[in-house]
Coordinates of C-alpha atoms and ligand atoms in Angstrom, one line a residue:
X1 CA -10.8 -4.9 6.1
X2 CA -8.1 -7.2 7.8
X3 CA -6.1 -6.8 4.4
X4 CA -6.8 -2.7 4.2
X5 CA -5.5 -2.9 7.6
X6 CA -2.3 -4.8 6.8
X7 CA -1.3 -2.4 3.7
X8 CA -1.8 0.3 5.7
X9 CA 0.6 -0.9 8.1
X10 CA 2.9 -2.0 5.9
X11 CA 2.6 1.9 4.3
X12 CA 3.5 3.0 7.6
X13 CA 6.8 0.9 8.1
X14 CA 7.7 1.5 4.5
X15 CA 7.4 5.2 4.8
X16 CA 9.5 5.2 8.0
X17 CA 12.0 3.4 7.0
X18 CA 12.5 5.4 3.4
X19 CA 11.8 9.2 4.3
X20 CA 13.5 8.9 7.8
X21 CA 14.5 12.5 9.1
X22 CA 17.1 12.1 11.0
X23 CA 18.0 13.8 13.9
X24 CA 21.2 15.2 15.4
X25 CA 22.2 16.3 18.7
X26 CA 25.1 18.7 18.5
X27 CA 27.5 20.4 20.4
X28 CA 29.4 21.9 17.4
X29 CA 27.2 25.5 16.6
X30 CA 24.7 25.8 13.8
X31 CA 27.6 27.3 11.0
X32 CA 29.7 24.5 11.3
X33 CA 27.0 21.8 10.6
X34 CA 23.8 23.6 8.4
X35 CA 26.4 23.5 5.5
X36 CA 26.8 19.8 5.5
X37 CA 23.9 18.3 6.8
X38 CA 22.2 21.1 3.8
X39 CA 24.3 19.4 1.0
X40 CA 23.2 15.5 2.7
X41 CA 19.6 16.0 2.1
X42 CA 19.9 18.0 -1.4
X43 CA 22.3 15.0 -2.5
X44 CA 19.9 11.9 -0.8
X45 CA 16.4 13.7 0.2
X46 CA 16.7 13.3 3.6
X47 CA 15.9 15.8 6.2
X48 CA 18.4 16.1 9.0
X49 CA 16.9 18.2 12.2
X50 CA 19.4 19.3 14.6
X51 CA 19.5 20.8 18.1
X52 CA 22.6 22.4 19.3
X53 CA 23.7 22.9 23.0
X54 CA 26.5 22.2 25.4
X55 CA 27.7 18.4 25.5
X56 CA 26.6 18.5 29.5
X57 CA 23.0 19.2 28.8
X58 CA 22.6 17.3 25.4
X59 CA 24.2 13.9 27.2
X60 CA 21.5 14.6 29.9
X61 CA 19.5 14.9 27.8
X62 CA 19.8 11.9 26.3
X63 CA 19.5 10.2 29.7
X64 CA 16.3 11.6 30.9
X65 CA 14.7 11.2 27.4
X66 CA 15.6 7.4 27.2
X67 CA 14.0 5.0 24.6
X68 CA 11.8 8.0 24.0
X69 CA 14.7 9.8 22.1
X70 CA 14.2 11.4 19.1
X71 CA 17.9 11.9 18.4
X72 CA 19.5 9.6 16.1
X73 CA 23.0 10.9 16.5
X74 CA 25.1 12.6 18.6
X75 CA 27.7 15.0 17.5
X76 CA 30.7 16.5 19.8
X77 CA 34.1 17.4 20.0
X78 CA 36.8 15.8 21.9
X79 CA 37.5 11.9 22.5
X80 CA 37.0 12.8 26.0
X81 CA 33.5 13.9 25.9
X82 CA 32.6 10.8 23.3
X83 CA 34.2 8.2 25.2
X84 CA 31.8 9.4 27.9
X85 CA 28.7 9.5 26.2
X86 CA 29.9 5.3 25.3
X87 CA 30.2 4.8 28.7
X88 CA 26.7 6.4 29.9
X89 CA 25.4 3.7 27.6
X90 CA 24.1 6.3 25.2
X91 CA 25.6 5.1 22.0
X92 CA 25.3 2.0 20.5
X93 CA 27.8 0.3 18.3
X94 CA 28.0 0.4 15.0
X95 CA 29.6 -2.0 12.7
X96 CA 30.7 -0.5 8.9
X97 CA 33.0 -1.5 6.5
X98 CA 32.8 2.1 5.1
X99 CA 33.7 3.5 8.4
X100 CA 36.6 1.2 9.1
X101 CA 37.9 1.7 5.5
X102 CA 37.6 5.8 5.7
X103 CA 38.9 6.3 8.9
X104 CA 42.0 5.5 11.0
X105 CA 42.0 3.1 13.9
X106 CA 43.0 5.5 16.5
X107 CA 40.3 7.9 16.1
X108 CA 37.6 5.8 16.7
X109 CA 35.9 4.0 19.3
X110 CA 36.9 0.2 19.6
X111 CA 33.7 -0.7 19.7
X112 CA 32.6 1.2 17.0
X113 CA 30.0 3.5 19.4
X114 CA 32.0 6.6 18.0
X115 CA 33.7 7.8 15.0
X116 CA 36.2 10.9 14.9
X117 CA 35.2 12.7 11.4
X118 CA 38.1 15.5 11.7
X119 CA 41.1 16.3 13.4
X120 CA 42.2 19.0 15.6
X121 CA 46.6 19.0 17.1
X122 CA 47.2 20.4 19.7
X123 CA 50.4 21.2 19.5
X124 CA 53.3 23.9 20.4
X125 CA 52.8 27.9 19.1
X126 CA 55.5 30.2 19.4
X127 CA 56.8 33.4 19.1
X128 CA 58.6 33.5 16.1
X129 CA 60.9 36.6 17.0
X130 CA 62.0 35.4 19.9
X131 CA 62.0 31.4 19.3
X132 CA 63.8 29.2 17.5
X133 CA 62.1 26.2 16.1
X134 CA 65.6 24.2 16.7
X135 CA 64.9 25.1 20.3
X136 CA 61.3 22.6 20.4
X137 CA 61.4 19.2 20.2
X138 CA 58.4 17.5 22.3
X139 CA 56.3 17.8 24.6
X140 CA 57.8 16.7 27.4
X141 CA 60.6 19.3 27.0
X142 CA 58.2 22.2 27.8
X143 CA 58.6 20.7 30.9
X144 CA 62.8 21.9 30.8
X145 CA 64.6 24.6 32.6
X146 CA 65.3 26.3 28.9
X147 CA 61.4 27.4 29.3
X148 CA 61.2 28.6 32.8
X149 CA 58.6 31.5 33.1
X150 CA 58.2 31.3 29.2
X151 CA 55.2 28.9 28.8
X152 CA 51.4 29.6 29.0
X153 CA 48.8 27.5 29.4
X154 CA 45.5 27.2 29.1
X155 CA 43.3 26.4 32.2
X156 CA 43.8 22.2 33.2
X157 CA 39.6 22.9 33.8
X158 CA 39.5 22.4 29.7
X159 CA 39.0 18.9 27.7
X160 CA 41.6 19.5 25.6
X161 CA 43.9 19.5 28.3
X162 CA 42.3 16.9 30.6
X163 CA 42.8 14.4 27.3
X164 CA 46.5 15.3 26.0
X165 CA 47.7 14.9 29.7
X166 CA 45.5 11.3 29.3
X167 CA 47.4 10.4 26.5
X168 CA 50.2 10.8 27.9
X169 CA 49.4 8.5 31.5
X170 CA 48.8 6.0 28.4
X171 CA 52.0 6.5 27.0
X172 CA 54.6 7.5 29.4
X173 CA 52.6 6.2 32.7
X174 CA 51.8 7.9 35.5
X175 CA 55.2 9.0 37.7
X176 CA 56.7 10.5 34.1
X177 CA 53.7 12.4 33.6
X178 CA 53.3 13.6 36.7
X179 CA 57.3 15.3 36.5
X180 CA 56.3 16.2 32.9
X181 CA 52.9 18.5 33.9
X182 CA 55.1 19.6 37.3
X183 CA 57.6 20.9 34.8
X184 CA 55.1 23.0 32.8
X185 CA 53.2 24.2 35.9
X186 CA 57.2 25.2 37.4
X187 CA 57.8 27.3 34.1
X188 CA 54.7 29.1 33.7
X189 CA 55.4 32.7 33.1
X190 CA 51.2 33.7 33.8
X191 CA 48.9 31.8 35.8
X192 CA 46.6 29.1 33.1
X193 CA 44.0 31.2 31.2
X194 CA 40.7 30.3 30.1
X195 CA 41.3 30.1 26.5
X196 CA 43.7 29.4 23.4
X197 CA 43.3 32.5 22.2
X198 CA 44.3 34.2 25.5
X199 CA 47.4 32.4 25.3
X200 CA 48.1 33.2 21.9
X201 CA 47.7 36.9 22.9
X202 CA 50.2 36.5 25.7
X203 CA 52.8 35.3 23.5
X204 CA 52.3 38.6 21.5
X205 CA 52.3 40.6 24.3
X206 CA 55.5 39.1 25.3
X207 CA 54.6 37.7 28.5
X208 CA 55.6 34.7 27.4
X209 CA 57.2 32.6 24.4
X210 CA 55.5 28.9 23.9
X211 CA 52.0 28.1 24.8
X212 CA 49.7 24.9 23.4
X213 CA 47.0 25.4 21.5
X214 CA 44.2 23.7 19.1
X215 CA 45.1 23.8 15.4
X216 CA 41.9 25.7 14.6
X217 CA 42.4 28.3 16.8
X218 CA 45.9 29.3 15.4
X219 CA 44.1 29.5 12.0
X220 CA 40.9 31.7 13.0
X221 CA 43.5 34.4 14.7
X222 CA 45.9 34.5 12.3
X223 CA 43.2 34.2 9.3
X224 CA 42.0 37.7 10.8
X225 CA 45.7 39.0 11.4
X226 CA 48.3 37.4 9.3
X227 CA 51.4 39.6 10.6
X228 CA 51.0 38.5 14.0
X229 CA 54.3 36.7 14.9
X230 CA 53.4 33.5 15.7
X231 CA 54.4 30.1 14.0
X232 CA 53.5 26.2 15.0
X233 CA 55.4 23.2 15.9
X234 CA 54.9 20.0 15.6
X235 CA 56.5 18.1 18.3
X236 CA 57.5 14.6 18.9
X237 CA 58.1 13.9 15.4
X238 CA 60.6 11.3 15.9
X239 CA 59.3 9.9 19.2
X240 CA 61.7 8.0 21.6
X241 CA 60.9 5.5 24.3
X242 CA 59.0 7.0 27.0
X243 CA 57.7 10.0 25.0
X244 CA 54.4 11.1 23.1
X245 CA 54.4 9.0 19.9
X246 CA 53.4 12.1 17.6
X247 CA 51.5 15.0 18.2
X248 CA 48.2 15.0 20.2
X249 CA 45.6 14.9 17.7
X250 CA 41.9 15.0 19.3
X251 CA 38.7 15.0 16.9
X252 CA 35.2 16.0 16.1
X253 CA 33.1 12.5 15.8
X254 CA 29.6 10.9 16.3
X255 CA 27.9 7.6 17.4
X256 CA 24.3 6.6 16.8
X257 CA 22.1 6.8 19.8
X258 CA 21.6 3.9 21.6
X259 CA 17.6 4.4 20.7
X260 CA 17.9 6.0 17.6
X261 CA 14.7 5.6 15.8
X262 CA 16.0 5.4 12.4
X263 CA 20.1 3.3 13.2
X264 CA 20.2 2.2 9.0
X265 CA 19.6 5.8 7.9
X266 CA 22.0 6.9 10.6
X267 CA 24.7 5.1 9.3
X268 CA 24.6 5.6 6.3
X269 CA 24.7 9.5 7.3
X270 CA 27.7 8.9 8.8
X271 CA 29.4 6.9 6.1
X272 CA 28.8 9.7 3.8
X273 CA 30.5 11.9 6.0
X274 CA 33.6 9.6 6.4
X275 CA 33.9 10.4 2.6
X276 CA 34.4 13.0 -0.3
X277 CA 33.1 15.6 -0.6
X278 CA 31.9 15.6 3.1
X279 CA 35.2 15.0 4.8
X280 CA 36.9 17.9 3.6
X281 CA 34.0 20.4 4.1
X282 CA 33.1 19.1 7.6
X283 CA 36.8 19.7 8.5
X284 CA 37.2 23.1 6.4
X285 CA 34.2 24.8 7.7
X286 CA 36.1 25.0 11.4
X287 CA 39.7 25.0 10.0
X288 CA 40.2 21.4 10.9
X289 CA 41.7 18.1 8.9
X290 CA 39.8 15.7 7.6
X291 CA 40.3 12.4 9.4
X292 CA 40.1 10.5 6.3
X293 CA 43.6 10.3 5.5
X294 CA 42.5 9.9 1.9
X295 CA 40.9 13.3 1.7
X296 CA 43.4 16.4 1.3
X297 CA 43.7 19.1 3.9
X298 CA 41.9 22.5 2.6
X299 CA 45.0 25.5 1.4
X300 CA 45.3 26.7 4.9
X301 CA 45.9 24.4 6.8
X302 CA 48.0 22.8 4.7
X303 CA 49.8 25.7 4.4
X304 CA 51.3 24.2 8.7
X305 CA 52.8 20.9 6.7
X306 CA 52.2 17.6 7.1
X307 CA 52.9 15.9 10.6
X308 CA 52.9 12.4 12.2
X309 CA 49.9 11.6 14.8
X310 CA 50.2 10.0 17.6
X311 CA 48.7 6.6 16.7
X312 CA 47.2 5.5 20.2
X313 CA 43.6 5.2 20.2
X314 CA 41.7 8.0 21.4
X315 CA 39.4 6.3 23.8
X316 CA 42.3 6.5 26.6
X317 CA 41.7 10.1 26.9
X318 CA 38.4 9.3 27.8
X319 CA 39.3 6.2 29.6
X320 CA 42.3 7.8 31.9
X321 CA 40.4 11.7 32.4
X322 CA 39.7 11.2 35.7
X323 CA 43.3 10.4 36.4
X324 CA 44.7 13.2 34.6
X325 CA 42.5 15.5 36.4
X326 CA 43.7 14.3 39.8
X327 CA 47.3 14.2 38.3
X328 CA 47.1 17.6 37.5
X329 CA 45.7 19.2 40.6
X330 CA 48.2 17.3 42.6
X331 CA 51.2 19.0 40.6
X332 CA 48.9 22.9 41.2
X333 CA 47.8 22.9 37.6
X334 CA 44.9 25.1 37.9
Ligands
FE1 FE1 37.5 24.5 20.8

């Protein structure tokens, strides 16, 4: 009986540990993940559930759910937004050769509780028409008298903002940053609007000339409508003292929950996807690059060229977003 007993056990760890269905929590939608997390389990058999919802609800839901979890890994988009699910204490670290080998320093967490798996700039559009690409240079310079009532924004109420403007308190410290971001909000031709694309529509309608904007959404518009006259920049490409060190890349990544009930299987999952032929569909499927600098960019975005990142690691746009959200209300960035 006793040794019935013990087999059976034994069964039941067995079985766990080898058909573990993982489960992911994901704020990226359904079409940008099925296709992947499909080809995992047709390549190693195992099952990979997945909710999707906002990052605010799924990181609470984390919380409330506790050791009781049945997620196994979270997935979101911007530094920001993992740094903060590290710092809740809902990730746990991870060490990996695979994952230190596949993918750059900078876009990963320190202390390995997140891992960036593609890449998103966001970096300088303009009209093409009316610009000149001699004209851009950096960042900072959006801030110059050359662009009064010719920039748009998007609203400072967005990630992607709150984290370039964190990059740059890293880099260039706060008073510099502060005359930067004044400089922008002093030559905006349109108050900030509530999405990339908007500003990319301003610029056609000519209500203004430069804007910043994700990668990704560049290559969506302009996928649908190819004549429209817009081009991007790549800015701080030969970075001085003081300035951005390259453009602002953010990413895409995941961590393993801090009660994930199967952390082996999970990373392995996400050492497959630091690799062919995962990297470069997980970053094609949303017009992204892959962040494993070993994997090539799909046709269209590689069609932009090639650009320098700024190295600094990511976790200070997490680390300095409150900052950059006071810094930029103080300076009327809406
Ligand atoms: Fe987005």
């Amino acid at each position: 009986m006793r040794t019935a007993l013990l087999a059976l056990l034994l069964l039941g760890i067995c079985t766990r540990s080898l058909a573990a269905e993982l489960t992911v929590y994901s704020s990226r939608i359904e079409d940008l993940i099925k296709p992947i997390f499909g080809r995992y389990t047709a390549e190693t058999g195992t099952p990979i559930r997945f909710i999707t919802d906002k990052e605010g609800p799924l990181l609470q839901r984390l919380r409330a759910e506790g050791a009781s979890t049945p997620a196994d890994l979270l997935l979101t988009v911007d530094a920001g937004n993992l740094w903060q699910a590290a710092q809740l204490g809902l990730l746990q670290p991870v060490q990996s050769e695979v994952l230190a080998a596949n993918l750059p320093a900078h876009l990963r967490d320190p202390e390995g509780r997140w891992f960036g798996l593609s890449i998103r700039a966001r970096t300088v559009v303009y009209h093409s028409g009316r610009v000149q690409p001699g004209a851009l240079s950096t960042y900072e310079a959006l801030g110059d008298a050359r662009w009064k009532d010719r920039l748009c924004l998007r609203t400072s109420k967005k990630v992607y903002n709150q984290s370039l403007v964190a990059m740059m308190l890293a880099e260039l410290g706060p008073q510099r940053t502060e005359a930067v971001v004044a400089g922008w909000v002093g030559n905006l031709a349109a108050p900030p609007f509530a999405s990339d694309n908007e500003v990319m529509e301003a610029i056609v309608a000519g209500r203004c000339d430069v804007g910043l904007v994700n990668t990704y959404y560049y290559g969506r518009l302009m996928r649908q409508r190819p004549e429209l006259p817009l081009k991007l920049f790549w800015p701080n490409q030969d970075p001085a003292e003081g300035e951005l060190g390259g453009v602002h890349v953010n990413v895409s990544g995941m961590g393993v929950t801090t009660h994930s009930p199967h952390p082996e299987a999970a990373v392995k999952f996400l050492e497959w996807l630091s690799q062919r032929p995962a990297q470069a569909l997980f970053a094609g499927l949303n017009l992204e690059f892959p962040a494993n600098p070993a994997v090539e960019a799909d046709a269209i975005t590689a069609n932009w060229g090639t650009f320098t990142q700024d190295p600094v690691n990511l976790a200070e746009a997490g680390r300095r977003q409150a900052e950059a959200v006071r810094l930029m209300d103080r300076v009327g960035y809406r």
